[in-house]
XYZ file of C-alpha atoms in Angstrom:
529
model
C -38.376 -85.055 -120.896
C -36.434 -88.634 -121.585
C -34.075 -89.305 -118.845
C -30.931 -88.785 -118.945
C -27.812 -91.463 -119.506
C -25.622 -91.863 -117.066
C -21.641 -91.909 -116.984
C -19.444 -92.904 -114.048
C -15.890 -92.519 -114.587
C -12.595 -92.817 -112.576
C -9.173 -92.723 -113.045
C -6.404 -94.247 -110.914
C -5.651 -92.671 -107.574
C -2.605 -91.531 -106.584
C 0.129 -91.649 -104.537
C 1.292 -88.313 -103.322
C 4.921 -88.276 -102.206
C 5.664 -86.217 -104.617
C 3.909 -83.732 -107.065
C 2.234 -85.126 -110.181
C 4.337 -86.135 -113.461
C 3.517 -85.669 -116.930
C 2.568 -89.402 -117.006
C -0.259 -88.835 -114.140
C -1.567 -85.864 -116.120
C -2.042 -87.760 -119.671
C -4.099 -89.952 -117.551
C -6.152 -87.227 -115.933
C -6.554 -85.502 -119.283
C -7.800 -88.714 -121.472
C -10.526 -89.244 -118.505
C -11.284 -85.582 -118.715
C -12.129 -85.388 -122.794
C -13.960 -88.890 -122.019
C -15.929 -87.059 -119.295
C -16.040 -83.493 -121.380
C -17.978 -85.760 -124.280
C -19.824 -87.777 -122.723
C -21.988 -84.142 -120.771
C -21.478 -82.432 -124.290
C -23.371 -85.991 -125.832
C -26.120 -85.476 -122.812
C -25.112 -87.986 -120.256
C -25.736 -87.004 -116.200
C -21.431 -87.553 -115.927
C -19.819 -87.885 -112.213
C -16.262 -87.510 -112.479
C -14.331 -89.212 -109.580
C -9.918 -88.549 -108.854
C -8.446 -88.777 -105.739
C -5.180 -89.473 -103.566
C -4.128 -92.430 -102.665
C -2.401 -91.616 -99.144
C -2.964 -94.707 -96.492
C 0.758 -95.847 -97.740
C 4.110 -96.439 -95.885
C 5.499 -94.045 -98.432
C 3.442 -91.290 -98.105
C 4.147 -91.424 -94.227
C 7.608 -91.894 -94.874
C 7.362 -89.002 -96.908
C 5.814 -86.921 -94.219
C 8.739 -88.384 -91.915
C 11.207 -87.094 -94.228
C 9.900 -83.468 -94.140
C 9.186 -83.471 -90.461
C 5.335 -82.654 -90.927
C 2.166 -84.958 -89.471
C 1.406 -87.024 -91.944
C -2.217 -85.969 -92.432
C -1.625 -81.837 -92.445
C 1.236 -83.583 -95.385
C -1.702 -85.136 -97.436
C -4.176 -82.311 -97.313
C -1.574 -79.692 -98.747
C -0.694 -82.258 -101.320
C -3.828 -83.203 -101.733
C -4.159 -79.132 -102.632
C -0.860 -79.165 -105.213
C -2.901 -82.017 -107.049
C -5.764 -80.247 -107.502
C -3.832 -76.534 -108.151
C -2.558 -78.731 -111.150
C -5.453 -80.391 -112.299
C -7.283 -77.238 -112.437
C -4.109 -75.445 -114.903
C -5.304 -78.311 -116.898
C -8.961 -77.819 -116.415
C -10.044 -81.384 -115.874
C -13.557 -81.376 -114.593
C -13.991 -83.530 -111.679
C -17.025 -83.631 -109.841
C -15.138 -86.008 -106.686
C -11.772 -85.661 -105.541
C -11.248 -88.184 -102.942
C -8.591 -89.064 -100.414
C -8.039 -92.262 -98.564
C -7.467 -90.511 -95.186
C -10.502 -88.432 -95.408
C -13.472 -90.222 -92.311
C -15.629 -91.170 -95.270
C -13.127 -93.307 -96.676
C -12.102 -94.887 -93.852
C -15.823 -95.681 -92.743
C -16.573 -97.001 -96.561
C -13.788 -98.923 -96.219
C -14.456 -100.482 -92.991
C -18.149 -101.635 -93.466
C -17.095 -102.792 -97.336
C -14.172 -105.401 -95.479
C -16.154 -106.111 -92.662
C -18.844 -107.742 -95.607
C -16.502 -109.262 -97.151
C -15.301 -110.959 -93.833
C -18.580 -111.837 -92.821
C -19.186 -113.410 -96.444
C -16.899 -116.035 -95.592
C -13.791 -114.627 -98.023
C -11.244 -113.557 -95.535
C -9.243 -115.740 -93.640
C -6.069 -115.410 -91.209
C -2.913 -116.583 -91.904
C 0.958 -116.202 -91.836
C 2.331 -114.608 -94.760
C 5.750 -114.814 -95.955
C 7.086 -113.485 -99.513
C 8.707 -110.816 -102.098
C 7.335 -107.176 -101.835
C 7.907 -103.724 -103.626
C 8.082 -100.601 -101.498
C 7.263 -98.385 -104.560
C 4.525 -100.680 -105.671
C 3.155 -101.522 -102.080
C 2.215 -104.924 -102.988
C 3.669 -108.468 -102.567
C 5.403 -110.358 -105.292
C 4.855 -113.780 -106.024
C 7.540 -116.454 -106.174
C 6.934 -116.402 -110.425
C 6.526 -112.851 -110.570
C 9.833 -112.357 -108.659
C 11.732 -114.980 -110.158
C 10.647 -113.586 -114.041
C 12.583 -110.314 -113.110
C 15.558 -111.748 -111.343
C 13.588 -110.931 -107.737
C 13.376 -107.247 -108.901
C 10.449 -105.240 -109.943
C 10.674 -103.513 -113.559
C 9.255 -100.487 -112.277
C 10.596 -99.843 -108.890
C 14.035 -102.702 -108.933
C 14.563 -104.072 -105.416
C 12.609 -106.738 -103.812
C 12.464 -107.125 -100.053
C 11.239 -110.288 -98.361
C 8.998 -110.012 -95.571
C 7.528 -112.374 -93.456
C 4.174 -111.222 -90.846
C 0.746 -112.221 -90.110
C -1.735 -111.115 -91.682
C -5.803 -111.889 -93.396
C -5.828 -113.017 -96.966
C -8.839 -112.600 -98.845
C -9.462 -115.615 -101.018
C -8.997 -115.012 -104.423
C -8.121 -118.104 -106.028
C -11.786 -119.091 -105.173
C -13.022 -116.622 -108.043
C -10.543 -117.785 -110.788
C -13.180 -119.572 -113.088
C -15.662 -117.092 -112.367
C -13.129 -114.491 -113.474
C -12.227 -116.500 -116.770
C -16.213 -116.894 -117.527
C -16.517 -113.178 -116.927
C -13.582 -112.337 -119.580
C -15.238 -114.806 -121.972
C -18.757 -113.315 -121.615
C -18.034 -109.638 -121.450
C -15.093 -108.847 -124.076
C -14.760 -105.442 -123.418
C -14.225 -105.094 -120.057
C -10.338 -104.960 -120.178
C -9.063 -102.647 -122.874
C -7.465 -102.267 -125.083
C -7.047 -105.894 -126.772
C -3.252 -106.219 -125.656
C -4.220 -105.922 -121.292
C -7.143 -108.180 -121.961
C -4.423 -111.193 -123.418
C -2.381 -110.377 -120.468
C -4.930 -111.055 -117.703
C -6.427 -113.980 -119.689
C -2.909 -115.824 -119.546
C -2.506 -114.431 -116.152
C -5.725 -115.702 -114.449
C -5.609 -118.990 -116.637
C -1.986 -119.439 -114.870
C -3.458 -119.610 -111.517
C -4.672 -116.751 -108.693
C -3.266 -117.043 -105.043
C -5.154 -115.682 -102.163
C -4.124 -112.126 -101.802
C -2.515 -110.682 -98.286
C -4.822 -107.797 -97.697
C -3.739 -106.446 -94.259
C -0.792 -104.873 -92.230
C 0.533 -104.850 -88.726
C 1.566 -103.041 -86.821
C 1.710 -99.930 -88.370
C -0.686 -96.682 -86.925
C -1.323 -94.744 -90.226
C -3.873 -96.853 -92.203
C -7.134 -98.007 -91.646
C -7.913 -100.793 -88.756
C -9.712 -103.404 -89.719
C -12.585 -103.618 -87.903
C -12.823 -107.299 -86.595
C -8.982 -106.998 -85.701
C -7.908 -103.370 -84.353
C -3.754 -104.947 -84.432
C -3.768 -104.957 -88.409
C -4.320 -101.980 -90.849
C -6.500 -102.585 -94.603
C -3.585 -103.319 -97.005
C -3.431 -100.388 -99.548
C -4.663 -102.371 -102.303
C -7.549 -103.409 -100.908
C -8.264 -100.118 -99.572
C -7.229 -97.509 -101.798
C -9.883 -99.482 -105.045
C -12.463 -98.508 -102.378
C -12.043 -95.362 -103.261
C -14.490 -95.246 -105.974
C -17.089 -96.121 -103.877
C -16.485 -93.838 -101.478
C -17.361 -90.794 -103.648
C -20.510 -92.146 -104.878
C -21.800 -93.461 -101.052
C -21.243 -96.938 -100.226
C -22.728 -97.376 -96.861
C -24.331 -93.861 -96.608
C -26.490 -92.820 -99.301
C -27.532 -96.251 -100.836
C -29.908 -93.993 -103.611
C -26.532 -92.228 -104.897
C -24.456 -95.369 -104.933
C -27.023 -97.738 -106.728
C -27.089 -94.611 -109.429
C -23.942 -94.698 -110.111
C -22.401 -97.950 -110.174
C -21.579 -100.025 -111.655
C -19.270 -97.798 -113.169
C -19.197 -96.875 -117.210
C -15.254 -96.507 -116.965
C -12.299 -97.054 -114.808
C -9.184 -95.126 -116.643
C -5.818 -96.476 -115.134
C -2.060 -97.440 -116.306
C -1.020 -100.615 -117.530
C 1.023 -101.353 -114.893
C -1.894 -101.542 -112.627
C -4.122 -103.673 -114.629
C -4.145 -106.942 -112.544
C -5.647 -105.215 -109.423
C -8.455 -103.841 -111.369
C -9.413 -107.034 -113.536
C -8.487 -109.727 -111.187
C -8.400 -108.261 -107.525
C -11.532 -105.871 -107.900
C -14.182 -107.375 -109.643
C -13.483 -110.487 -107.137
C -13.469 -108.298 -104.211
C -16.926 -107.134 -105.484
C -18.108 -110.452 -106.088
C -17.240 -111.192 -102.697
C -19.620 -108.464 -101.491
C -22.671 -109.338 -103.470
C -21.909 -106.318 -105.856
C -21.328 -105.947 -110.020
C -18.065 -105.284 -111.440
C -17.405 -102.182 -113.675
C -18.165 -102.199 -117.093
C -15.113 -101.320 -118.501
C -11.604 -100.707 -117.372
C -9.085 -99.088 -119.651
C -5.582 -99.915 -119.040
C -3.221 -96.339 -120.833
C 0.609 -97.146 -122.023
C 3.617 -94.837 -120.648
C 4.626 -91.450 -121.348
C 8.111 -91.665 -121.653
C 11.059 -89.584 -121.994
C 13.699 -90.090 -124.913
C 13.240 -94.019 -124.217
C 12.766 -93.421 -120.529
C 9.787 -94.048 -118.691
C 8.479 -91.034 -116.317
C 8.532 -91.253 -112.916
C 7.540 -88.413 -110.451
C 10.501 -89.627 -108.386
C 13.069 -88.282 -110.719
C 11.866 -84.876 -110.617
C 13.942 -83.579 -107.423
C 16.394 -85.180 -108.395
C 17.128 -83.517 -112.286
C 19.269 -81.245 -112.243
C 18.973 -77.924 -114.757
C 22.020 -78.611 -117.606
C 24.106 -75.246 -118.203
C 22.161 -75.637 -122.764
C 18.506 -74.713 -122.277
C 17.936 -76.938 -124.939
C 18.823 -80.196 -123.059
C 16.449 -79.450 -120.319
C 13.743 -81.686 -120.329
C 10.835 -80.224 -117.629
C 8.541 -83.464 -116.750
C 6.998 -81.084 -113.970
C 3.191 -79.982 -116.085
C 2.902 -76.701 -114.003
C 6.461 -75.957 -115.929
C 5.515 -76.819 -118.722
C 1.805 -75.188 -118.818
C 3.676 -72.227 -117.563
C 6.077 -71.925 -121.216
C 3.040 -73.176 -123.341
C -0.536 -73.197 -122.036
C -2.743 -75.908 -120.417
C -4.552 -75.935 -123.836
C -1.402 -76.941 -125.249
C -0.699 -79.445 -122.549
C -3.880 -81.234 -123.540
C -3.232 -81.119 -127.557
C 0.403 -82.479 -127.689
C -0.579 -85.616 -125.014
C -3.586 -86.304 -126.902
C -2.313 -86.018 -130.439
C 1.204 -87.242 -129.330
C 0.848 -89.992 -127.302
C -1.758 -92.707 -128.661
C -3.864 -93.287 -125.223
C -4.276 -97.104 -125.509
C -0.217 -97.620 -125.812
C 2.783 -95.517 -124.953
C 4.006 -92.136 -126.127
C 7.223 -90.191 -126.154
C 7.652 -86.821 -125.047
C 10.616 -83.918 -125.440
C 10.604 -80.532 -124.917
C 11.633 -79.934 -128.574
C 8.873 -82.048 -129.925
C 6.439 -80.182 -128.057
C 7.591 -76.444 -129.487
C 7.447 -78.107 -132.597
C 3.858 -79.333 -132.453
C 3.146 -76.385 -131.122
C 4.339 -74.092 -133.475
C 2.820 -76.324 -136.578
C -0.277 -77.644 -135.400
C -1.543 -74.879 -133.044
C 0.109 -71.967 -134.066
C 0.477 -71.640 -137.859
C -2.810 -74.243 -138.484
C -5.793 -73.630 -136.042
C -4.109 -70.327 -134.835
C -3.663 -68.338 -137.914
C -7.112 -69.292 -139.529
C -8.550 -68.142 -136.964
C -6.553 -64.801 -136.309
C -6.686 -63.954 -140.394
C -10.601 -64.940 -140.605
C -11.330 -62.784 -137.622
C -8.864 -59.314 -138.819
C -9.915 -59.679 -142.298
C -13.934 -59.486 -141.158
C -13.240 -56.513 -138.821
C -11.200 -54.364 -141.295
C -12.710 -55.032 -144.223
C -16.576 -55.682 -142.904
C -16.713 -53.694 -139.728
C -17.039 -57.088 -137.963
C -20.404 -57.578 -140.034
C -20.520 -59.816 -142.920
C -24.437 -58.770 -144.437
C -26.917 -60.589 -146.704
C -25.299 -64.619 -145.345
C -28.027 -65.127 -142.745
C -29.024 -68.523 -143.998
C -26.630 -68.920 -146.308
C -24.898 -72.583 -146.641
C -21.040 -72.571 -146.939
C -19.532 -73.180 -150.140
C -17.070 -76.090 -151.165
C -14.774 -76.727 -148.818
C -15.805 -79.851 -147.927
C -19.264 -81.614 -148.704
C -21.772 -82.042 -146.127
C -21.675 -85.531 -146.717
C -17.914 -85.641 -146.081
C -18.404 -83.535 -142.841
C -20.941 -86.255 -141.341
C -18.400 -89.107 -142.038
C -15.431 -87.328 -140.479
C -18.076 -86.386 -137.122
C -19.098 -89.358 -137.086
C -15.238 -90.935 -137.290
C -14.365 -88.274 -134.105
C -16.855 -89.690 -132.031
C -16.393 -93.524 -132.630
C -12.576 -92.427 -132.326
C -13.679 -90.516 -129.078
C -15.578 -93.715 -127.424
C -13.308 -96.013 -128.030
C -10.056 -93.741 -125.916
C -8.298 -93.371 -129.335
C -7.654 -89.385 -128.885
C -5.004 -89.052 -131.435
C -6.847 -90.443 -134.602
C -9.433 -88.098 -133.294
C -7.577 -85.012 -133.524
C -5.992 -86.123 -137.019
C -9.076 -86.277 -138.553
C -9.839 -82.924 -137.394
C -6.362 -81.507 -138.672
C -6.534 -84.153 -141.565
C -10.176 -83.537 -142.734
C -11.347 -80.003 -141.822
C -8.703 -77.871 -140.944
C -6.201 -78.533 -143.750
C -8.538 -78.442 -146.112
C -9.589 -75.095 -144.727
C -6.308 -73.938 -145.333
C -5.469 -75.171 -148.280
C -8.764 -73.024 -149.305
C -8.040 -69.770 -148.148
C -4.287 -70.137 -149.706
C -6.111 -71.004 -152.540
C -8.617 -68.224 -152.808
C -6.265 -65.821 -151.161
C -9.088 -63.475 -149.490
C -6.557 -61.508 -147.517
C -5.624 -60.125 -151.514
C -9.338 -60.668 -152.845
C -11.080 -57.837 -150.246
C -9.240 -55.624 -152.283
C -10.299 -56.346 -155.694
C -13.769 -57.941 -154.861
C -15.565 -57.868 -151.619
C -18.248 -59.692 -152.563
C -16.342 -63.109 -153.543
C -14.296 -62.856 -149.913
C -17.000 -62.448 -147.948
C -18.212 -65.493 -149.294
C -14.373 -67.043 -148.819
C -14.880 -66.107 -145.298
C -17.815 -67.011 -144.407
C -17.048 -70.508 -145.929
C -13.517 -70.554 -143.316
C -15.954 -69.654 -140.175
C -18.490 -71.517 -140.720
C -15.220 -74.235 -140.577
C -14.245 -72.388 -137.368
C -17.587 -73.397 -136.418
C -17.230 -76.904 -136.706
C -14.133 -77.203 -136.071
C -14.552 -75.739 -132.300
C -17.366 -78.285 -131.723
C -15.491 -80.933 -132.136
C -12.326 -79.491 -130.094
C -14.636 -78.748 -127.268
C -13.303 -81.912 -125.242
C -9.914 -81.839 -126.518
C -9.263 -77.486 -125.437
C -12.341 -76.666 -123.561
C -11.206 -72.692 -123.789
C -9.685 -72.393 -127.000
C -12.490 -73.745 -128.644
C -15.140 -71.829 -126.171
C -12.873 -68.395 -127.830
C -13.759 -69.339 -131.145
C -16.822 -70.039 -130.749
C -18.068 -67.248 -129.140
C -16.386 -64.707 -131.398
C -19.276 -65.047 -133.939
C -22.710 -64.893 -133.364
C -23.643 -68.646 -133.895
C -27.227 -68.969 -132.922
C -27.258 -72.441 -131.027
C -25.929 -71.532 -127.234
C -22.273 -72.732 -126.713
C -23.371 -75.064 -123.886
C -25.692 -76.821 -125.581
C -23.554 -77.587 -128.755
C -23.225 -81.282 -129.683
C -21.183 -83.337 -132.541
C -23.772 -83.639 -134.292
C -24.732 -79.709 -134.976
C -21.406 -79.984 -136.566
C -23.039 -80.930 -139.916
C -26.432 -79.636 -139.493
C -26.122 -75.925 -140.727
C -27.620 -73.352 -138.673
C -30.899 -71.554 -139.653
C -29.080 -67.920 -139.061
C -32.129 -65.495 -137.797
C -29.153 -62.729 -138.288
C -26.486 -62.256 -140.274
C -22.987 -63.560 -139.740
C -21.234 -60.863 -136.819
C -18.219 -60.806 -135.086
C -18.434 -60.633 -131.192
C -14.697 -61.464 -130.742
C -12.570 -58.521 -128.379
C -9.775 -57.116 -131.029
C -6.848 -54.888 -129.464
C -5.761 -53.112 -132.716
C -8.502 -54.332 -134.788
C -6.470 -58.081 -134.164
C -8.187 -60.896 -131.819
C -5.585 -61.993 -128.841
C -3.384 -64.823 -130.704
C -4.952 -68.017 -129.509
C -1.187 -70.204 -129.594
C 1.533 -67.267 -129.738
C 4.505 -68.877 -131.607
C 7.104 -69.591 -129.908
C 10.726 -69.039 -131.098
């Protein structure tokens, strides 16, 4: 048996002074179809998340509430996953910065770096961001009016401290841009760093005194790892840096980091320098995700306390995603931030855009295909529709067409461009489905001619078919339902793209294995009013 490929994929840790936004979940669901496809395609896929909680805010936080700061993380640690698992992202590593592994991963990763010659100490004095935990400098601060555009005021601090040197890796960094063009995506991040990096790096301040909830360096007990330089070494820490060398040199480097734009300068400048500095290979890729934002406004988990209910429904607009899963689904969580939101820029969200994409897209398209094709068999047929075993679906759509539009999904797919994959789903198989079976009418036809619908309907299923191999990333569940209501020979876990155009050899004839209440399947998107 040929070995199989493997994936390593992360996204961005985070910070957990507060429950997750919708913003942190489009991230977490992108990685998750990425790391859905990639196991459906065949690759060995490890899956990494994690908290990012060695941060004056999070012990502020903890402060705040009057708990110890590490009993704080682990029961937010637990509200993370509750709502990562509503959205069923499938993580194989969750890891959190104040767990012993991390802090010992940490430790012997700095303490190489140090004895590489890359760390010096210094006195530090400059602009920094609370919310972004990290220093600004002079330009940076000066270019927003000494504000940051995500978090507004700028403090300046003055302390000692060790820099790691990372204006010695500036040229390297340049040649690494020039010789691997697909590291920083999409296009738009990659300009950004190029002009950043080509205007000069700074050595970076990488520690903190002082403070006794962190990590201590190891060749200075007085100063704690900056969170930065810590909190990146998460992603080694699931795959084991520093304990199981076999596991870490399988994974890494890794296939995929999945992050927001706002962070993209740590991840394309600061990390693949740090792991220079360490004798170690940068990650292939990192993809840098736009906003989700709010009626113009941008996200932020911070706001959520603080929104108040208005006295119209209607003007409510829930950025919590256990809220929202609760009115609509997880499923439907996944579709509207996938289809809605293009991953490589920004997106816009409203609660009234979301009922309506619902209702059209879910409801009325995928939804009633599926509930019609699946009532009409089991009146009409007794859930048996005889003499098709073998048969090849009529003219819906050629097979020619149906190996172009696959093979559009997955390029789509690979490249982080969710919503063109999901409109040439809707665009190329499902509304021409439709459009069919309005067409041919076989909810009138079983009453004149049997014969001719059966054939109708076994031309819409075998769509079903293809259509719920190709959703399998996108709504795990939904498409597992569909799937498994008809006796498709070829086992759902083993389904790939590609058996999407390659009609199955039936050994039986076409059955229906889907539960009915009322001689009706459960309605897979109930419409809402």
């Amino acid at each position: 048996m040929a070995e199989r490929k493997q994936f390593f994929l992360t996204t961005a840790i985070d910070y957990p002074n507060n429950r997750p936004h919708i913003g942190t979940a489009f991230e977490k669901i992108g990685a998750d179809v990425q790391a859905r496809y990639r196991r459906m395609e065949g690759f060995d896929v490890h899956f990494l998340m994690g908290n990012d909680e060695n941060t004056v805010k999070v012990s502020k936080r903890a402060e705040e509430l009057g708990q110890d700061v590490k009993a704080y993380c682990d029961d937010m640690a637990r509200q993370f996953r509750e709502v990562w698992d509503a959205l069923g992202i499938t993580y194989d590593e969750f890891v959190q910065t104040s767990e012993e592994r991390h802090h010992r991963c940490a430790r012997q990763f700095i303490q190489k770096v140090y004895d590489a010659g890359y760390i010096r100490k210094a006195n530090y004095e400059g602009w920094y961001c609370d919310g972004c935990e990290a220093f600004k400098t002079d330009t940076e601060a000066k270019e927003n009016n000494f504000t940051c555009p995500n978090h507004k005021e700028l403090t300046r601090r003055s302390e000692p401290c060790y820099f790691f040197e990372l204006s010695k890796f500036q040229e390297r960094l340049l040649k690494f841009y020039e010789e691997n063009p697909d590291f920083i995506q999409p296009e738009s991040r990659r300009n950004e760093m190029l002009s950043l990096v080509q205007g000069g790096l700074q050595d970076v301040n990488i520690t903190r005194n002082s403070q006794t909830w962190g990590i201590p360096v190891p060749f200075d007990p007085e100063f704690t790892i900056w969170v930065w330089f810590d909190a990146l070494l998460t992603y080694f820490t699931g795959i084991g840096y520093g304990t199981d060398e076999e596991k870490f040199k399988k994974w890494w480097p890794a296939e995929i980091h999945f992050i927001g734009k706002d962070i993209t300068r740590f991840h394309c400048a600061l990390w693949p320098s740090m792991l220079w500095a360490a004798g170690l290979e940068p990650p292939k890729v990192v993809f840098a995700h736009g906003f989700v934002y709010n009626k113009g406004q941008k996200v932020k988990k911070f706001e959520q306390d603080k929104q108040e209910k208005p006295k119209a429904p209607e003007e409510y607009e829930p950025t919590e995603p256990m809220e929202i899963i609760a009115k609509f689904g997880g499923e439907a969580f996944r579709y509207y931030f996938m289809r809605e939101c293009p991953y490589p820029g920004d997106g816009d969200y409203t609660w009234s855009r979301f009922k309506d994409v619902f209702n059209s897209e879910l409801a009325n398209n995928l939804g009633n295909l599926y509930s019609r094709c699946v009532t009409l068999i089991a009146k009409n047929y007794e859930g048996h529709l005889r003499e098709t075993a073998g048969r090849k679906p009529g003219v819906i759509y050629t097979e020619a067409d149906t190996q172009t539009t696959v093979q559009q999904v997955q390029k789509h797919i690979e490249a982080c461009q969710y919503n063109q994959a999901l409109e040439k789903i809707w665009r190329q198989i499902l509304d021409p489905a439709n459009r069919y079976a309005d067409k041919k009418e076989p909810w009138k036809l079983v009453k004149t001619d049997q014969e001719s619908a059966k054939h109708v309907l076994y031309d819409l299923v075998e769509t079903l078919r293809c259509v719920s191999i190709l959703l399998k990333p996108f709504l795990p569940k939904t498409a597992e339902t569909i799937y498994r209501s008809f006796n498709f020979p070829q086992p759902w876990e083993q389904v790939r793209c590609e058996d999407v155009w390659v009609h199955p050899t039936q050994v039986e004839d076409l059955r229906l294995l889907a539960a009915l209440e009322g001689g009706k399947p459960k309605p897979l998107f109930p419409r809402i009013s």
